[in-house]
Coordinates of C-alpha atoms in Angstrom, one line a residue:
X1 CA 9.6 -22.5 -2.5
X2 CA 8.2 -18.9 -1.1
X3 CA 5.3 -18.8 -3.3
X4 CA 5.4 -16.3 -6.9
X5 CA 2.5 -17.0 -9.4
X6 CA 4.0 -13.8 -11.0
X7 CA 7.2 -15.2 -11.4
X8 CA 6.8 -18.1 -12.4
X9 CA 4.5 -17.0 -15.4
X10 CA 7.6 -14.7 -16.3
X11 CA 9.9 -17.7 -16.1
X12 CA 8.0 -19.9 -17.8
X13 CA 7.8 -17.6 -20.4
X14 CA 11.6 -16.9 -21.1
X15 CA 12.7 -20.6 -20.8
X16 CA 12.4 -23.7 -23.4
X17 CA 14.0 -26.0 -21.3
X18 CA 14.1 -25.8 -18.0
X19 CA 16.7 -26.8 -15.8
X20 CA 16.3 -26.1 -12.3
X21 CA 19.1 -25.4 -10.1
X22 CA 19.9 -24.4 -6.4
X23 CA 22.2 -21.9 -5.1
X24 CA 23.4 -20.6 -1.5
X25 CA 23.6 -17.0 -0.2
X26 CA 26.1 -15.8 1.6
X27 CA 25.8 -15.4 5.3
X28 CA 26.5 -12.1 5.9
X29 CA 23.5 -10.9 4.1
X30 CA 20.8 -13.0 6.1
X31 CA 20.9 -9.5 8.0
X32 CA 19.3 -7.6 5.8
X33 CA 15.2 -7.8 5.7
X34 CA 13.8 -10.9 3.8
X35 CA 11.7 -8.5 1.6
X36 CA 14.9 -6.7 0.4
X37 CA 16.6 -10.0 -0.7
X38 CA 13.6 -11.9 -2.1
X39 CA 12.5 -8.2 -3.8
X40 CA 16.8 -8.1 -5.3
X41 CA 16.6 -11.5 -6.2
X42 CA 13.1 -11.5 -8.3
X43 CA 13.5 -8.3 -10.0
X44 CA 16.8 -8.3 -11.3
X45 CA 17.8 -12.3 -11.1
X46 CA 14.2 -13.9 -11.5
X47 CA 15.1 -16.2 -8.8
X48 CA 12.7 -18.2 -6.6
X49 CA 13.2 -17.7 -2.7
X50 CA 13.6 -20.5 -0.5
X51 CA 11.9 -21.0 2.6
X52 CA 12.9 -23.5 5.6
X53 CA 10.9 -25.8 7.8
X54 CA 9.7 -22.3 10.1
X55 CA 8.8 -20.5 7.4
X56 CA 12.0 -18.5 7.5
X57 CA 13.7 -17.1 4.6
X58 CA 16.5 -19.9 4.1
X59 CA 20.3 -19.0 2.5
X60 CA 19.5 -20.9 -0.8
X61 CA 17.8 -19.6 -3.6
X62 CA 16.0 -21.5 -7.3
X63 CA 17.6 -20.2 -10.9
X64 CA 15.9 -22.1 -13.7
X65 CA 18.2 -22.7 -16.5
X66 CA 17.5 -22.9 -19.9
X67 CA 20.1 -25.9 -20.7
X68 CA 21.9 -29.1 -19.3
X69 CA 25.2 -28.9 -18.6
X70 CA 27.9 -31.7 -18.6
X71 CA 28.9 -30.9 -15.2
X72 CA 25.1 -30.2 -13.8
X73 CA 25.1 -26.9 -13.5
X74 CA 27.7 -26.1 -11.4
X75 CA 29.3 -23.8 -13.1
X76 CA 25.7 -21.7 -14.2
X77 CA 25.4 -21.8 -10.1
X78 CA 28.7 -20.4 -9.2
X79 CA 28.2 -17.6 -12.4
X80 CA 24.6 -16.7 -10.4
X81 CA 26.5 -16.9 -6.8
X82 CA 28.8 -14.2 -8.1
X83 CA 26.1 -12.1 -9.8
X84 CA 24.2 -12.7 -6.5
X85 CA 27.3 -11.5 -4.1
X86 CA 27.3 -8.2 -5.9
X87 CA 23.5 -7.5 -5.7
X88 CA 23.1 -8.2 -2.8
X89 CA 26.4 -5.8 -1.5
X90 CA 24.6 -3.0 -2.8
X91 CA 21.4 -4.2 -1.0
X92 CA 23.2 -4.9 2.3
X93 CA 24.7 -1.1 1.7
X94 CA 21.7 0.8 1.4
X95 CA 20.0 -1.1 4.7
X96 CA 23.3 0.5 6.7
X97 CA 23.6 3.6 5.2
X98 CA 19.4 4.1 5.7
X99 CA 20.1 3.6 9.2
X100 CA 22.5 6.2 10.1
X101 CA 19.7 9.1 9.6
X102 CA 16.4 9.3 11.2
X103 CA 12.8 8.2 9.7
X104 CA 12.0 12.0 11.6
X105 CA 15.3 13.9 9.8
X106 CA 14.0 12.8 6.3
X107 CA 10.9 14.8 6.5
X108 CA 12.0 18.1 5.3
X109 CA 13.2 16.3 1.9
X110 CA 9.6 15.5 1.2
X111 CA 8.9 19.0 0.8
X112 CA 11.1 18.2 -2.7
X113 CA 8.8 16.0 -4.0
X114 CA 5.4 17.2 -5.7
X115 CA 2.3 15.4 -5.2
X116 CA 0.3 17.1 -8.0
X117 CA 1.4 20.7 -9.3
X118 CA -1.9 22.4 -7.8
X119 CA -2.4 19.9 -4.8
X120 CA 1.5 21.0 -3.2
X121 CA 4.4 18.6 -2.6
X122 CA 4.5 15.3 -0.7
X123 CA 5.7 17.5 2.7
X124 CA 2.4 18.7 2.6
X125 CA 0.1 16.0 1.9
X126 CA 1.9 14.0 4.9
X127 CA 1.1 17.4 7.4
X128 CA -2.9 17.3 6.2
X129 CA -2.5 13.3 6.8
X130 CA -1.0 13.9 10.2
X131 CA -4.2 16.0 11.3
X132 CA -6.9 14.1 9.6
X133 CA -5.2 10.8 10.9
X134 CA -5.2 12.2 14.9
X135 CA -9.2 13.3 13.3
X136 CA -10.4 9.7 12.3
X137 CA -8.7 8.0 15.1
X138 CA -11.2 9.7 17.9
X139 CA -13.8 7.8 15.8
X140 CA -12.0 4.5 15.9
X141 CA -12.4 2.1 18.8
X142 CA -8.9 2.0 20.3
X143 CA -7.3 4.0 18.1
X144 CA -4.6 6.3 19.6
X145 CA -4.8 9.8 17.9
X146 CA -1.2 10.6 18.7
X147 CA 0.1 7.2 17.4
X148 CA -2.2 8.0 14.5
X149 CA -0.3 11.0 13.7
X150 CA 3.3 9.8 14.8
X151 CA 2.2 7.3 11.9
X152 CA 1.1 9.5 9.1
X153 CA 4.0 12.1 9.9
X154 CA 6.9 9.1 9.1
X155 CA 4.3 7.3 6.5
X156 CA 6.0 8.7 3.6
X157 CA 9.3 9.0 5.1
X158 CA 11.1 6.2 3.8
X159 CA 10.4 7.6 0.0
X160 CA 13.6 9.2 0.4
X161 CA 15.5 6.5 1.8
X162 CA 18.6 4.7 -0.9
X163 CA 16.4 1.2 -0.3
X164 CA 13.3 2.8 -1.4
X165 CA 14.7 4.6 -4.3
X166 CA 16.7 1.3 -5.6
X167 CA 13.2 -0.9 -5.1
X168 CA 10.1 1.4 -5.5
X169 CA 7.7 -2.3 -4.4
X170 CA 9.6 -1.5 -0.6
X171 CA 7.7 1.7 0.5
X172 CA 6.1 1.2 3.8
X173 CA 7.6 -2.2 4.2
X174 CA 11.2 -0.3 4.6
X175 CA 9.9 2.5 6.8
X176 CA 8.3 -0.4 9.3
X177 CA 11.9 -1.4 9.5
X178 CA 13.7 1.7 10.4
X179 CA 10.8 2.9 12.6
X180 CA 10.9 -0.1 14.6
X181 CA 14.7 -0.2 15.0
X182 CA 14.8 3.5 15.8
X183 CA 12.4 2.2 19.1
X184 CA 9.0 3.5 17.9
X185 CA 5.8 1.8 19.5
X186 CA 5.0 -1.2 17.5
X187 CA 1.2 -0.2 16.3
X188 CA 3.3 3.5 14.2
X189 CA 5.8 0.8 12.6
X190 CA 3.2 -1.9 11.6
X191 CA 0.8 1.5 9.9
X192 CA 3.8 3.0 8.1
X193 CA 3.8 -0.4 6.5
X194 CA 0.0 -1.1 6.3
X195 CA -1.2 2.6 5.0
X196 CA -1.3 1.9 1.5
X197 CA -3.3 -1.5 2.0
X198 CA -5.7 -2.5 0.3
X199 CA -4.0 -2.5 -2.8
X200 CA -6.6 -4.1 -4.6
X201 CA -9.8 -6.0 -4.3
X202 CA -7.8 -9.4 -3.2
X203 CA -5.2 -7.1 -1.0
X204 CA -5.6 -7.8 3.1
X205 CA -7.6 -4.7 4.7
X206 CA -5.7 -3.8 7.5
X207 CA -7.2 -4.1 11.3
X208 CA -5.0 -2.6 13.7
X209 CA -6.7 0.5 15.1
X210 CA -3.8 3.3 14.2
X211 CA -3.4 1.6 10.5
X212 CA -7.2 2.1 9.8
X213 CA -6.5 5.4 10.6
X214 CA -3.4 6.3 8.8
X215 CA -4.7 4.1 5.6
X216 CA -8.3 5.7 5.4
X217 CA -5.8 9.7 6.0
X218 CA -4.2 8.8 3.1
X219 CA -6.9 7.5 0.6
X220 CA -9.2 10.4 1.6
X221 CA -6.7 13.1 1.5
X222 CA -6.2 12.0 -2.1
X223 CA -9.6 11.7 -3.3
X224 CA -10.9 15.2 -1.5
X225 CA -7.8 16.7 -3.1
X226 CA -8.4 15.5 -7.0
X227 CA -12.4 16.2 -6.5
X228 CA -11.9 19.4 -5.3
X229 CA -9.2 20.5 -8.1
X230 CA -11.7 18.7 -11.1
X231 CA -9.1 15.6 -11.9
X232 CA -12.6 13.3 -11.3
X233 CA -12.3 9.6 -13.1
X234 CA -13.9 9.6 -16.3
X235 CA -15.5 6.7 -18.2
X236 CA -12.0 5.6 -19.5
X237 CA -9.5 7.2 -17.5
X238 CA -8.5 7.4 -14.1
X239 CA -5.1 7.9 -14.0
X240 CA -4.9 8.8 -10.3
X241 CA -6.2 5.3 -9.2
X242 CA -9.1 7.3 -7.2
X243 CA -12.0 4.4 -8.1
X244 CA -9.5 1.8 -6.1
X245 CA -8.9 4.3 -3.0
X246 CA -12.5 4.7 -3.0
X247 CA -13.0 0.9 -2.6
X248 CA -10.1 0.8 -0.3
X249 CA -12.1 3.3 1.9
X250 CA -15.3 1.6 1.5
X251 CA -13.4 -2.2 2.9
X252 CA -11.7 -0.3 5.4
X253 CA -14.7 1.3 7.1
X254 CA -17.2 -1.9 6.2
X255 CA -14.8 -5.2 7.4
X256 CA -13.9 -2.5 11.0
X257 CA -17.5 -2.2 11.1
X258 CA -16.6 1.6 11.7
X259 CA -19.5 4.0 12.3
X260 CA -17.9 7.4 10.1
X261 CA -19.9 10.0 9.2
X262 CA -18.5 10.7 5.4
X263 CA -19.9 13.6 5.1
X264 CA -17.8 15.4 8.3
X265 CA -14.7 13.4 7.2
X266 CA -14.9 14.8 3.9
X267 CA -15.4 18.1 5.2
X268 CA -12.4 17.6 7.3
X269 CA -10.1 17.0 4.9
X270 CA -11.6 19.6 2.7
X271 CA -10.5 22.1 5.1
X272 CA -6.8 20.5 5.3
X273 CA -6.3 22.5 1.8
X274 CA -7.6 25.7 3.0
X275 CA -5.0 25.5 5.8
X276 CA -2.2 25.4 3.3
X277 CA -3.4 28.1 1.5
X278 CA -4.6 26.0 -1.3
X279 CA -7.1 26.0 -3.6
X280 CA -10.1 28.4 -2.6
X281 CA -12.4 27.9 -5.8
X282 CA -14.5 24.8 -5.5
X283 CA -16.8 24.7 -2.5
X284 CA -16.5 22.1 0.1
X285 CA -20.1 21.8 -0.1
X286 CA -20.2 20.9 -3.8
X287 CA -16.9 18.6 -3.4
X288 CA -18.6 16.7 -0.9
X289 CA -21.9 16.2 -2.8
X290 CA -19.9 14.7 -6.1
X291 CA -17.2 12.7 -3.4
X292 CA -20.7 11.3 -1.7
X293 CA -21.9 10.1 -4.9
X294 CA -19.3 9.0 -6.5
X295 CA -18.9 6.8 -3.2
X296 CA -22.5 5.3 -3.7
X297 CA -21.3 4.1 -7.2
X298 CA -18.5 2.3 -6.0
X299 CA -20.6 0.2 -3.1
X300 CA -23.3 0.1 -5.3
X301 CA -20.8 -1.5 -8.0
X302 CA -19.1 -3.9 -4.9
X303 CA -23.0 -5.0 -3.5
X304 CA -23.8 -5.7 -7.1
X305 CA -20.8 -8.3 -7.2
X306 CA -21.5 -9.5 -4.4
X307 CA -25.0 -10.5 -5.5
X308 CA -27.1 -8.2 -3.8
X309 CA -30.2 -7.4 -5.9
X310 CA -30.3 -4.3 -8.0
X311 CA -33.6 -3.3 -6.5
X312 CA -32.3 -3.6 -3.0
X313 CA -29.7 -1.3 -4.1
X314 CA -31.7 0.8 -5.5
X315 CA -34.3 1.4 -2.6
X316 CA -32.0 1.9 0.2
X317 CA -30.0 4.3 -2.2
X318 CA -33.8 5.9 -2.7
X319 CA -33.2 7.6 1.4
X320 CA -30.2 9.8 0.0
X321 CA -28.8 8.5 3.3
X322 CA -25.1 7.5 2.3
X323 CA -23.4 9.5 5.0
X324 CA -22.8 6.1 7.5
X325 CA -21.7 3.2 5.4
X326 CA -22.2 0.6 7.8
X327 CA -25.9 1.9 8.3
X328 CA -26.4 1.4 4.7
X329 CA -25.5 -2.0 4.4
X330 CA -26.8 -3.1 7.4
X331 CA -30.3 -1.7 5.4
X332 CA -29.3 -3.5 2.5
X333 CA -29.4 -6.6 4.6
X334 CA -32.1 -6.3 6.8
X335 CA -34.4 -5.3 3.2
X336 CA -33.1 -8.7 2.1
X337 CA -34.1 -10.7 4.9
X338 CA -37.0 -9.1 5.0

């Protein structure tokens, strides 16, 4: 069984008696991407992928019952075949249909989308990701700045896709799939997938030079953009998940061990705005103060977890010095050895 704590607590949950059975998928839909089917099967069937001795997604899948059956639940299996059949039709029908236009060609629908009213439309963000990617990579050992933009241009391309729309969880994972079949170079496929990474605090941090990149565009972009335009977390609220890309920025530059000045990368993206004509009124200076800041919070917040010493902490914080991440903590350590 392909692993699901998730589901299983949902299953669990809706079942009294459970009955577990096994049923077979069809052939003709081993085609489409294992994410798509196990992602069709657990959201709308609650069924359990199967998994065979490679680790490949096998043609079977788990239904758990809620009752015995005199004839051992074959007929329950053929009702779920059926059900299966047709969810996986539509499935198998937005994977071709996807194909037949262009990751590139999608791009101009983007400008349809808004990102936030004063911050412009998705079109936009992706063009300030494109340059601040290319930016960061010249900063990353063997990061290709042109890959690095490639990347962040189709990033968000696959937003606009039939697959993506039907299963929202797919973004990234589907555009890694039609970039690589349209022949891009592996390292853009694997960061339109890995930009959005780390989700959370037990997510994977990506390591592939031109997904650092692309992941640390697309965090930053965001929190320069909300800082600069006064949508700053409060106490309670933080509806823009901005504390989470800040941690996601500060795992991606600590586990690559990569030496960034904040400071000129936040000054970077700053500018981004100006060159779409956004919003003049808030300084970069002052945005980069209160982004610099609010950064220290968050590592002071991940050190403390960690079990680093609130004095330790505290002293190195003391040299107002929080422009190089990986200088900071390699301070924090040395003060502890010492």
């Amino acid at each position: 069984v392909k692993a699901d704590e998730g589901l299983l607590d949902e299953v669990t949950g809706l079942v009294e008696w459970p009955v577990v059975l096994m049923g077979k998928i069809d052939q003709q839909f081993m085609s489409v991407p294992p994410e798509v089917l196990t992602t069709s099967m657990r959201t709308h069937q609650k069924y359990f992928a199967l998994l065979d001795k490679q680790g490949n997604l096998a043609p079977r899948f788990l239904v758990v019952s809620n009752m015995e059956t005199k004839d051992k639940g074959a007929q329950i299996v053929a009702g779920n075949e059926r059900v299966l059949r047709a969810r996986l039709s539509d499935a198998k029908f937005f994977w071709e249909q996807d194909q037949k236009v262009k990751l590139a060609d999608r791009l101009p629908a983007l400008a349809d989308i808004i990102f936030h009213a004063k911050l412009g439309s998705v079109a936009q963000k992706v063009g300030r990701m494109k340059a601040l990617a290319a930016h960061l990579a010249r900063s990353i050992p063997n990061a290709d700045p042109a890959q690095a933009a490639q990347a962040a241009e189709l990033a968000k391309a696959d937003l606009v896709s039939g697959m993506v729309g039907e299963f929202p969880e797919l973004q990234g994972v589907m555009g890694r799939y039609y970039a690589g079949n349209e022949g891009a170079p592996r390292d853009v496929a694997v960061a339109i997938a890995e930009h959005y990474r780390p989700l959370g605090p037990t997510d994977q941090c990506p390591s592939a030079p031109v997904s650092v990149a692309v992941a640390l565009a697309d965090k930053i972009d965001s929190l320069v953009g909300f800082f600069a335009i006064d949508e700053k977390p409060t106490g309670s609220k933080d509806p823009f998940a901005l504390r989470r890309a800040a941690l996601g920025v500060i795992r991606l530059i600590l586990e690559n061990k990569l030496r960034l000045s904040l400071r000129d990368v936040f000054g970077f993206a700053h500018s981004g705005f100006y060159d779409q004509g956004g919003f003049a009124q808030n300084q970069p200076k002052a945005v980069i103060a209160q982004l610099l800041e609010f950064f220290a919070d968050r590592l002071k917040v991940a050190l403390k977890e960690k079990g680093v010493r609130h004095d330790l902490i505290s002293a190195v914080f003391a040299l107002g010095d929080e422009d190089d991440l990986v200088r900071v903590m390699a301070r924090v350590k040395a003060l502890q050895d010492f």
